[in-house]
PDB file of C-alpha atoms in Angstrom:
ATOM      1  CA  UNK L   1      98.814  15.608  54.046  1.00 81.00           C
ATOM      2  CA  UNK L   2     102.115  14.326  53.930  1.00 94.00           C
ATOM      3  CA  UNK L   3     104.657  14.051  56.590  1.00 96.00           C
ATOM      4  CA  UNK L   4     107.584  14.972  54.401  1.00 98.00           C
ATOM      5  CA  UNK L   5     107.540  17.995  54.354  1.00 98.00           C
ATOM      6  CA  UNK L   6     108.636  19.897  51.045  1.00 97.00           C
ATOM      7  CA  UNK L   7     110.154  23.650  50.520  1.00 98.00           C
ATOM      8  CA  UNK L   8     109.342  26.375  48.042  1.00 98.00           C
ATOM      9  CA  UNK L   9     112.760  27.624  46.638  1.00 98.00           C
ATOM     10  CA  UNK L  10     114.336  30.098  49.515  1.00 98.00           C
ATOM     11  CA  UNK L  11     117.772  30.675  50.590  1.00 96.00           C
ATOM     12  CA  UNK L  12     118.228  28.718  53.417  1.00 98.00           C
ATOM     13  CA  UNK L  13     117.761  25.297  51.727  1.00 98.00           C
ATOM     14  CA  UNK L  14     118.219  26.237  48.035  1.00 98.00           C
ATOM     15  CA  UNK L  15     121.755  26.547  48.932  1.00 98.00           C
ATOM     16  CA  UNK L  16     122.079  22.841  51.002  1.00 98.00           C
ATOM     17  CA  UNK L  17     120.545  21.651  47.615  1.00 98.00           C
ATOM     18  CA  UNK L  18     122.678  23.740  45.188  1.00 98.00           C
ATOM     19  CA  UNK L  19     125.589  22.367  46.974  1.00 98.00           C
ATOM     20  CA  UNK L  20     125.203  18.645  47.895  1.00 98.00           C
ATOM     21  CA  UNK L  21     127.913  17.459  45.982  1.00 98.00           C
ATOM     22  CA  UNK L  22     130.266  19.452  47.015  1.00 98.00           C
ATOM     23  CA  UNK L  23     128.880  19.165  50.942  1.00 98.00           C
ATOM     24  CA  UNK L  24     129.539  15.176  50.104  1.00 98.00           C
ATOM     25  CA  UNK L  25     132.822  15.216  48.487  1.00 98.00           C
ATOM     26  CA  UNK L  26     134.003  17.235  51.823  1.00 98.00           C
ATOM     27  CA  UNK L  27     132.296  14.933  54.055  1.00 98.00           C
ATOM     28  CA  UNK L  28     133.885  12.091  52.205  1.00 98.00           C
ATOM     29  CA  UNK L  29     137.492  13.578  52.148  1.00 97.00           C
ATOM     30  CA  UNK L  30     137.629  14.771  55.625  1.00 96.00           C
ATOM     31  CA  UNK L  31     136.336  11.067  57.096  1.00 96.00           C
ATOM     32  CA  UNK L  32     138.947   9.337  55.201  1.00 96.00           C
ATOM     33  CA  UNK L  33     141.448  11.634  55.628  1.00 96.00           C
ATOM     34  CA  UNK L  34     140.814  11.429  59.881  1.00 94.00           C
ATOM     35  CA  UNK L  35     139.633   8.047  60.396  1.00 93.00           C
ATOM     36  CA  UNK L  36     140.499   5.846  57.152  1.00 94.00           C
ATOM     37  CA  UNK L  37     137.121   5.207  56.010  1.00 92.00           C
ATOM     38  CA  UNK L  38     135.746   5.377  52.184  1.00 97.00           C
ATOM     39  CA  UNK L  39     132.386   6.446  53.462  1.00 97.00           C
ATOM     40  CA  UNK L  40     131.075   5.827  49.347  1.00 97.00           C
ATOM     41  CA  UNK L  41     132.315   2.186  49.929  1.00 97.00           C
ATOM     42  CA  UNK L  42     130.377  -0.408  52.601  1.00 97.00           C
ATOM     43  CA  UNK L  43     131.884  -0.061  56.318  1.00 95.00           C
ATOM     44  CA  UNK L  44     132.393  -2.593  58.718  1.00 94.00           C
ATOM     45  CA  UNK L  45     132.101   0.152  61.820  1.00 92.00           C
ATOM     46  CA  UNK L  46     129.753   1.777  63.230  1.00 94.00           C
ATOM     47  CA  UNK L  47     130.193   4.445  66.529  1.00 92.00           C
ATOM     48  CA  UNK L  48     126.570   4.633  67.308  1.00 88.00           C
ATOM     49  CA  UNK L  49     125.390   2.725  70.370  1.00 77.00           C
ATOM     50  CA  UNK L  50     122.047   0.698  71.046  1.00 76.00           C
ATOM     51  CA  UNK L  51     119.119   2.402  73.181  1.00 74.00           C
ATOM     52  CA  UNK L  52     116.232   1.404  73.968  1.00 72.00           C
ATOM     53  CA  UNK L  53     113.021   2.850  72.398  1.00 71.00           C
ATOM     54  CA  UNK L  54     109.959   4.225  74.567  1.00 64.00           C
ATOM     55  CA  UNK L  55     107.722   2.072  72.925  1.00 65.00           C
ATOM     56  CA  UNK L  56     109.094  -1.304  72.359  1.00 69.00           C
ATOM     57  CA  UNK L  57     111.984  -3.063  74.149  1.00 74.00           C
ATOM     58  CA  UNK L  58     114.524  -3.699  71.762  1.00 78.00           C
ATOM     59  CA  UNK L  59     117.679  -1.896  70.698  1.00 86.00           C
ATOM     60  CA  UNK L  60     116.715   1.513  68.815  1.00 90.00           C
ATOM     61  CA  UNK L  61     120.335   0.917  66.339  1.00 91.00           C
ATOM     62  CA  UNK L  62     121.044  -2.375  64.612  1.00 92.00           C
ATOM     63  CA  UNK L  63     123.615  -2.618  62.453  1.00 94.00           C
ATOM     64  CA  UNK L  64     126.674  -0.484  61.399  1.00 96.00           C
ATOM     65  CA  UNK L  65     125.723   2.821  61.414  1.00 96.00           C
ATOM     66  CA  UNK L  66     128.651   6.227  61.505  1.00 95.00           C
ATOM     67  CA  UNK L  67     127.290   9.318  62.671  1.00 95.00           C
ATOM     68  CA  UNK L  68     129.900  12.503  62.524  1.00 96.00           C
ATOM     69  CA  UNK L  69     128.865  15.680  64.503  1.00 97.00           C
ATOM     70  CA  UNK L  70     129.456  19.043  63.385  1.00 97.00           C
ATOM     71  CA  UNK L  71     127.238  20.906  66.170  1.00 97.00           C
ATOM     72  CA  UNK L  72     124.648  19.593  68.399  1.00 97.00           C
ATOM     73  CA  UNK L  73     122.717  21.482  71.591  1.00 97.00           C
ATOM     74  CA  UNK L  74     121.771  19.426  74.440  1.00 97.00           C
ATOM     75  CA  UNK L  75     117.422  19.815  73.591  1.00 97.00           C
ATOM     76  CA  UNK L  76     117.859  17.236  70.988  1.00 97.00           C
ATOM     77  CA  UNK L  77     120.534  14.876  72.556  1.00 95.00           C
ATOM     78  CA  UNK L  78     118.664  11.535  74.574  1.00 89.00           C
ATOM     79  CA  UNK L  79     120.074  10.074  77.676  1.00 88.00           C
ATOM     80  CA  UNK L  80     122.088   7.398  76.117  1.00 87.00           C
ATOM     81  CA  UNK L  81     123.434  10.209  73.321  1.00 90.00           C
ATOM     82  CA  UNK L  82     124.342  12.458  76.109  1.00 92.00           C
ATOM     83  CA  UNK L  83     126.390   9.791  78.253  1.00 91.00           C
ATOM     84  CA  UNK L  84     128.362   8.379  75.394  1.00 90.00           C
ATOM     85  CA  UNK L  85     129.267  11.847  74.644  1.00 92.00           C
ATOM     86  CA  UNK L  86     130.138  12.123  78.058  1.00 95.00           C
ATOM     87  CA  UNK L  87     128.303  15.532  77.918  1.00 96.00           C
ATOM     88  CA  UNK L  88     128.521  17.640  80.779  1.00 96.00           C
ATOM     89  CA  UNK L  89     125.751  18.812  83.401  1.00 94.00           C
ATOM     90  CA  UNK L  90     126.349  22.392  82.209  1.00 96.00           C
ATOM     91  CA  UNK L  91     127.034  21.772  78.660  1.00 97.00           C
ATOM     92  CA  UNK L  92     124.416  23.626  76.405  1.00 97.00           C
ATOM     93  CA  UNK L  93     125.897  23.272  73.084  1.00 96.00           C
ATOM     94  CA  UNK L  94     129.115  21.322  71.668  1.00 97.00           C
ATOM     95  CA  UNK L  95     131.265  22.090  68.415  1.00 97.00           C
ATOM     96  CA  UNK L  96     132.899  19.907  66.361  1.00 97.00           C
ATOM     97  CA  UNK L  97     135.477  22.376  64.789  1.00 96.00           C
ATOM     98  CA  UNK L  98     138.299  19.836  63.871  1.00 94.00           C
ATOM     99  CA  UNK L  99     135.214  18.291  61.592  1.00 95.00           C
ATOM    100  CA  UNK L 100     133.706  21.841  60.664  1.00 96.00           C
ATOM    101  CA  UNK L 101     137.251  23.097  59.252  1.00 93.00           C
ATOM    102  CA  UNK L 102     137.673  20.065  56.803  1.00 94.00           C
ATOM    103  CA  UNK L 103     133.751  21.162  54.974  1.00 97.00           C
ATOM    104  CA  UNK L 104     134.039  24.698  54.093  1.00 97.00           C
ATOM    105  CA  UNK L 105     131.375  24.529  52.072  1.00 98.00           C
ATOM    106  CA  UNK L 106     129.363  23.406  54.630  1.00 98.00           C
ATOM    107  CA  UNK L 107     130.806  25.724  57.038  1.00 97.00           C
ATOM    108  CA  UNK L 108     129.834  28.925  55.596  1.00 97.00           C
ATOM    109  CA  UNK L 109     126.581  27.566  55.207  1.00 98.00           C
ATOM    110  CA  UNK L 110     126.475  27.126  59.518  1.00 97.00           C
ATOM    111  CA  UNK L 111     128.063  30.222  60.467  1.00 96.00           C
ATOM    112  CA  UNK L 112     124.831  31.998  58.602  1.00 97.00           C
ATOM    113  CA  UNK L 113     122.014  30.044  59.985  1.00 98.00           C
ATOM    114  CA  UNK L 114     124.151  29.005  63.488  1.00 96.00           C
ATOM    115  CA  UNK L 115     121.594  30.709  65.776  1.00 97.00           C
ATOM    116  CA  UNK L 116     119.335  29.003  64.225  1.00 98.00           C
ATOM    117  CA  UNK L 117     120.496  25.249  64.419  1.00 98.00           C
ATOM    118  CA  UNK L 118     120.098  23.028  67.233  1.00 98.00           C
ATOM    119  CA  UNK L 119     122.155  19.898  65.269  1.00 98.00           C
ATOM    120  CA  UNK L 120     123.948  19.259  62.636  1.00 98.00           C
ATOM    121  CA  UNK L 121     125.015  16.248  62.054  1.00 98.00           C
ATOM    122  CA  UNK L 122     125.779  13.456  59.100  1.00 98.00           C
ATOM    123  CA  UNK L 123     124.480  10.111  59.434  1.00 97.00           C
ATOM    124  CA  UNK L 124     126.584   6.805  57.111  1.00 97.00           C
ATOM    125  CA  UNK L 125     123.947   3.748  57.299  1.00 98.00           C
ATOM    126  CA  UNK L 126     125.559   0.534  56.504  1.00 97.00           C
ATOM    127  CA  UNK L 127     123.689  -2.514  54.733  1.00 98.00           C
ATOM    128  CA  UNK L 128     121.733  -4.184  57.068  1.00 97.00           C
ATOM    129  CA  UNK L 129     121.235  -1.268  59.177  1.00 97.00           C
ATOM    130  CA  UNK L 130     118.039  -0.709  61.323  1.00 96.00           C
ATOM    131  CA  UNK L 131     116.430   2.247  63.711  1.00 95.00           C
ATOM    132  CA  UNK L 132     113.213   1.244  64.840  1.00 94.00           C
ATOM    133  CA  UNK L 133     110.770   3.143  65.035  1.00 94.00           C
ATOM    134  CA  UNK L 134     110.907   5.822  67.762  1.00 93.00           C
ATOM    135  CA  UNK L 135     109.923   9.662  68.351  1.00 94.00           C
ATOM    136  CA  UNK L 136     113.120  11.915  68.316  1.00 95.00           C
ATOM    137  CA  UNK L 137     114.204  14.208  71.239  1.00 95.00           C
ATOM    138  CA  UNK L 138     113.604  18.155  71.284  1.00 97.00           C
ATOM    139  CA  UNK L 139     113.201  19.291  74.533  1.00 95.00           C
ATOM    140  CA  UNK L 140     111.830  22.412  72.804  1.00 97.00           C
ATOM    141  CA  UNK L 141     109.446  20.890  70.006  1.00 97.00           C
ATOM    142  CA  UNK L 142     110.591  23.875  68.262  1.00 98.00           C
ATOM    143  CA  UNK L 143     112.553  22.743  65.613  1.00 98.00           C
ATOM    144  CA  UNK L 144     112.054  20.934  62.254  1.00 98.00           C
ATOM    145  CA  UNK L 145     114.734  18.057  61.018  1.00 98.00           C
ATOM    146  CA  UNK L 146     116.413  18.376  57.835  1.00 98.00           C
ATOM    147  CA  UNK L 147     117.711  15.131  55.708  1.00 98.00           C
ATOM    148  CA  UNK L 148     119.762  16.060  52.835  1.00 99.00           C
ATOM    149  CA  UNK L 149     120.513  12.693  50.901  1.00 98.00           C
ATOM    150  CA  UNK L 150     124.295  12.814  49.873  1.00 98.00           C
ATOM    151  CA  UNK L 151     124.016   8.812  49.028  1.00 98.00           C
ATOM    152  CA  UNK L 152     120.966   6.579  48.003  1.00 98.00           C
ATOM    153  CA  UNK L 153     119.986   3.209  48.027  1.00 98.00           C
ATOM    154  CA  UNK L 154     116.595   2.034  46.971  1.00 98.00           C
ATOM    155  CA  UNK L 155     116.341  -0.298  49.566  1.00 98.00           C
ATOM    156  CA  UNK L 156     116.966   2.258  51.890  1.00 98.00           C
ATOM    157  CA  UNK L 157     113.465   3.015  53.012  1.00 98.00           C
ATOM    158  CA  UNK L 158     112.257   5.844  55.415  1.00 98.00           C
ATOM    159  CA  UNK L 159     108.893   5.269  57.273  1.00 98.00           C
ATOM    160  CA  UNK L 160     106.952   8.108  58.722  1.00 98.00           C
ATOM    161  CA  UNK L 161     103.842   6.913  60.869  1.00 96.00           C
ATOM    162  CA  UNK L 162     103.760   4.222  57.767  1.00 96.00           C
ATOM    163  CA  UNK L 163     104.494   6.869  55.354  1.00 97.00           C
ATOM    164  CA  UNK L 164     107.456   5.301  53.270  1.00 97.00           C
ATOM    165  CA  UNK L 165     109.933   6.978  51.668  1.00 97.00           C
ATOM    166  CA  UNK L 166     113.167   6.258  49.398  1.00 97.00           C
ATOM    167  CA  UNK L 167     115.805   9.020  49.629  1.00 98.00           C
ATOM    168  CA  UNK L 168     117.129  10.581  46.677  1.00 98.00           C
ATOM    169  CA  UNK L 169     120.234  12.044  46.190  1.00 98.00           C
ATOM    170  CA  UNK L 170     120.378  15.572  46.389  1.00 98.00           C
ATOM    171  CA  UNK L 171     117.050  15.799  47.933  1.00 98.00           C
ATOM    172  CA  UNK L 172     115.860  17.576  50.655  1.00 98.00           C
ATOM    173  CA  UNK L 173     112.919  17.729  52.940  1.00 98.00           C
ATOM    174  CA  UNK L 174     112.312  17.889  56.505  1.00 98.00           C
ATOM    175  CA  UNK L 175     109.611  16.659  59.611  1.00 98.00           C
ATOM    176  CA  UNK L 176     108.668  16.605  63.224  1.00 97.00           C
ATOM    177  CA  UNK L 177     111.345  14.188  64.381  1.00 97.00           C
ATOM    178  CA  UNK L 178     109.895  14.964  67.832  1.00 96.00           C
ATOM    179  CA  UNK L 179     106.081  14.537  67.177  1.00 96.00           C
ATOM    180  CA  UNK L 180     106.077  11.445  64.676  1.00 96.00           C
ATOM    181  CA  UNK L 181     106.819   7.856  64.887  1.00 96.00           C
ATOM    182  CA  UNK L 182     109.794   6.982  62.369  1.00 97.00           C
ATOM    183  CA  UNK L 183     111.967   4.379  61.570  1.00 96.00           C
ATOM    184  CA  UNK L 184     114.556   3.067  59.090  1.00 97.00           C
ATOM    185  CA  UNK L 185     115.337   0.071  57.464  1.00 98.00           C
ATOM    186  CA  UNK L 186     118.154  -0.204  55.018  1.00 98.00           C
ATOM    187  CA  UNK L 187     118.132  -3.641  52.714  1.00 98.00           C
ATOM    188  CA  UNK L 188     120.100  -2.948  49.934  1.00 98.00           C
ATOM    189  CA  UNK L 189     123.571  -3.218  49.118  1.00 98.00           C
ATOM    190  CA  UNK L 190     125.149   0.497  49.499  1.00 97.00           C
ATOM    191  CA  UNK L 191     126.277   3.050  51.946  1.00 98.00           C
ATOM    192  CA  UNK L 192     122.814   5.270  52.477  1.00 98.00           C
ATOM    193  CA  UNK L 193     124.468   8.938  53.640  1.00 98.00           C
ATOM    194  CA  UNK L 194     122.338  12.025  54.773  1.00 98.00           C
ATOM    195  CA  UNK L 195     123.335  15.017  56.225  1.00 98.00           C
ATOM    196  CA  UNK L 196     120.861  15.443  59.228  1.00 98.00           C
ATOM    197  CA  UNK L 197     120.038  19.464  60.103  1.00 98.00           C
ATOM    198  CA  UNK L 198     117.516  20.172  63.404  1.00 98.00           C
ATOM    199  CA  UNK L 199     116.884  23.890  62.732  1.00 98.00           C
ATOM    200  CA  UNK L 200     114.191  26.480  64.023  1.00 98.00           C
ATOM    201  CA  UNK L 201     110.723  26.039  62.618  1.00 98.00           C
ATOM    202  CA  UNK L 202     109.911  29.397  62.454  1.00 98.00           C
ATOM    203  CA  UNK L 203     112.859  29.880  59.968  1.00 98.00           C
ATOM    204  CA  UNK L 204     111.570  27.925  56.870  1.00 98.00           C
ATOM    205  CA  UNK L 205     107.747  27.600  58.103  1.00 97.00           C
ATOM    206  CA  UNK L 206     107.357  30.519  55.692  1.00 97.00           C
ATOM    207  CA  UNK L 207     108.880  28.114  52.862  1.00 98.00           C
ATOM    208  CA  UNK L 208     107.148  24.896  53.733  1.00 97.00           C
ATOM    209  CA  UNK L 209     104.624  23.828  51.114  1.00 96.00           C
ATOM    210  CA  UNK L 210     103.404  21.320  53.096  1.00 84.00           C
TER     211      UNK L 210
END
């Protein structure tokens, strides 16, 4: 069985799908518009910092990688996450509304699902870019991550517990970030962008073909 995990057609992520152009265009237009970068053109930045992985002692980031929050609850944030965000003892959950209100398209999309969703999140890897492999934090185990590709390279390669994968833009699919040994390592020559969703298994478990 494969650890990508596919969906039958069903509301919830027929309409991420549907819309990934648009969801990309917004993404695009709001980053450049509040921060100056051309997210479809190679960066030079990155505002994600290194960590250490469980398993192995080296950085868990190399390389320029952007990462733009839209919503994110404190089960899914690590140590390192939570003190660059400066995140609060009593902080449960954290909005990103001055990012939200530039994506409608996305927005309507999170209002619908929001007690549902434990992150949502888009992730710009740069050439270059590593994350070695790691397991993912969910405090909970009970949700499932979503990557929505908005832009590919194919030597942009996803490995799940040696499981590679090349995204494709426009697709979807989701696995147990938590529960599965993953890594990335991007080669090529172009910006690799996915929008990354941590939402409730028991929402799309229904859907899951896999």
């Amino acid at each position: 069985m494969s650890n990508y995990i596919k969906f039958n057609s069903n509301p919830v992520t027929d309409y991420l799908t549907n819309n990934w152009e648009k969801i990309r265009d917004e993404f695009v237009k709001q980053r450049k518009d509040k921060m100056g970068h051309n997210l479809l053109e190679v960066q030079s930045v990155s505002n994600k910092l290194n960590g250490i992985t469980v398993h192995e002692k080296k950085p868990l980031y190399q390389g320029n990688i952007i990462a733009a929050a839209l919503y994110v609850k404190n089960e899914i944030l690590s140590i390192p996450e939570a003190k660059q965000l400066q995140w609060r003892q009593d902080e449960t959950e954290r909005w990103w509304m001055d990012n939200i209100s530039g994506m409608p398209t996305l927005a309507k999309w999170i209002r619908e699902h929001k007690e549902h969703l434990a992150g949502v999140v888009f992730y710009a890897a740069q050439p270059g870019a590593v994350i070695n492999h790691h397991y993912g934090v969910d405090s909970t185990y009970d949700n499932v991550r979503l990557h929505l590709c908005l832009t590919a390279d194919p030597e942009c390669v996803f490995d799940i517990e040696n499981e590679r994968h090349v995204w494709v833009e426009g697709d979807l699919f989701g696995f147990d970030d938590a529960s599965y040994f993953h890594g990335i390592k991007h080669n090529g020559t172009k910006p690799r962008i996915v929008l990354v969703i941590d939402i409730k298994k028991s929402l799309l478990k229904e859907h899951a073909i896999n």
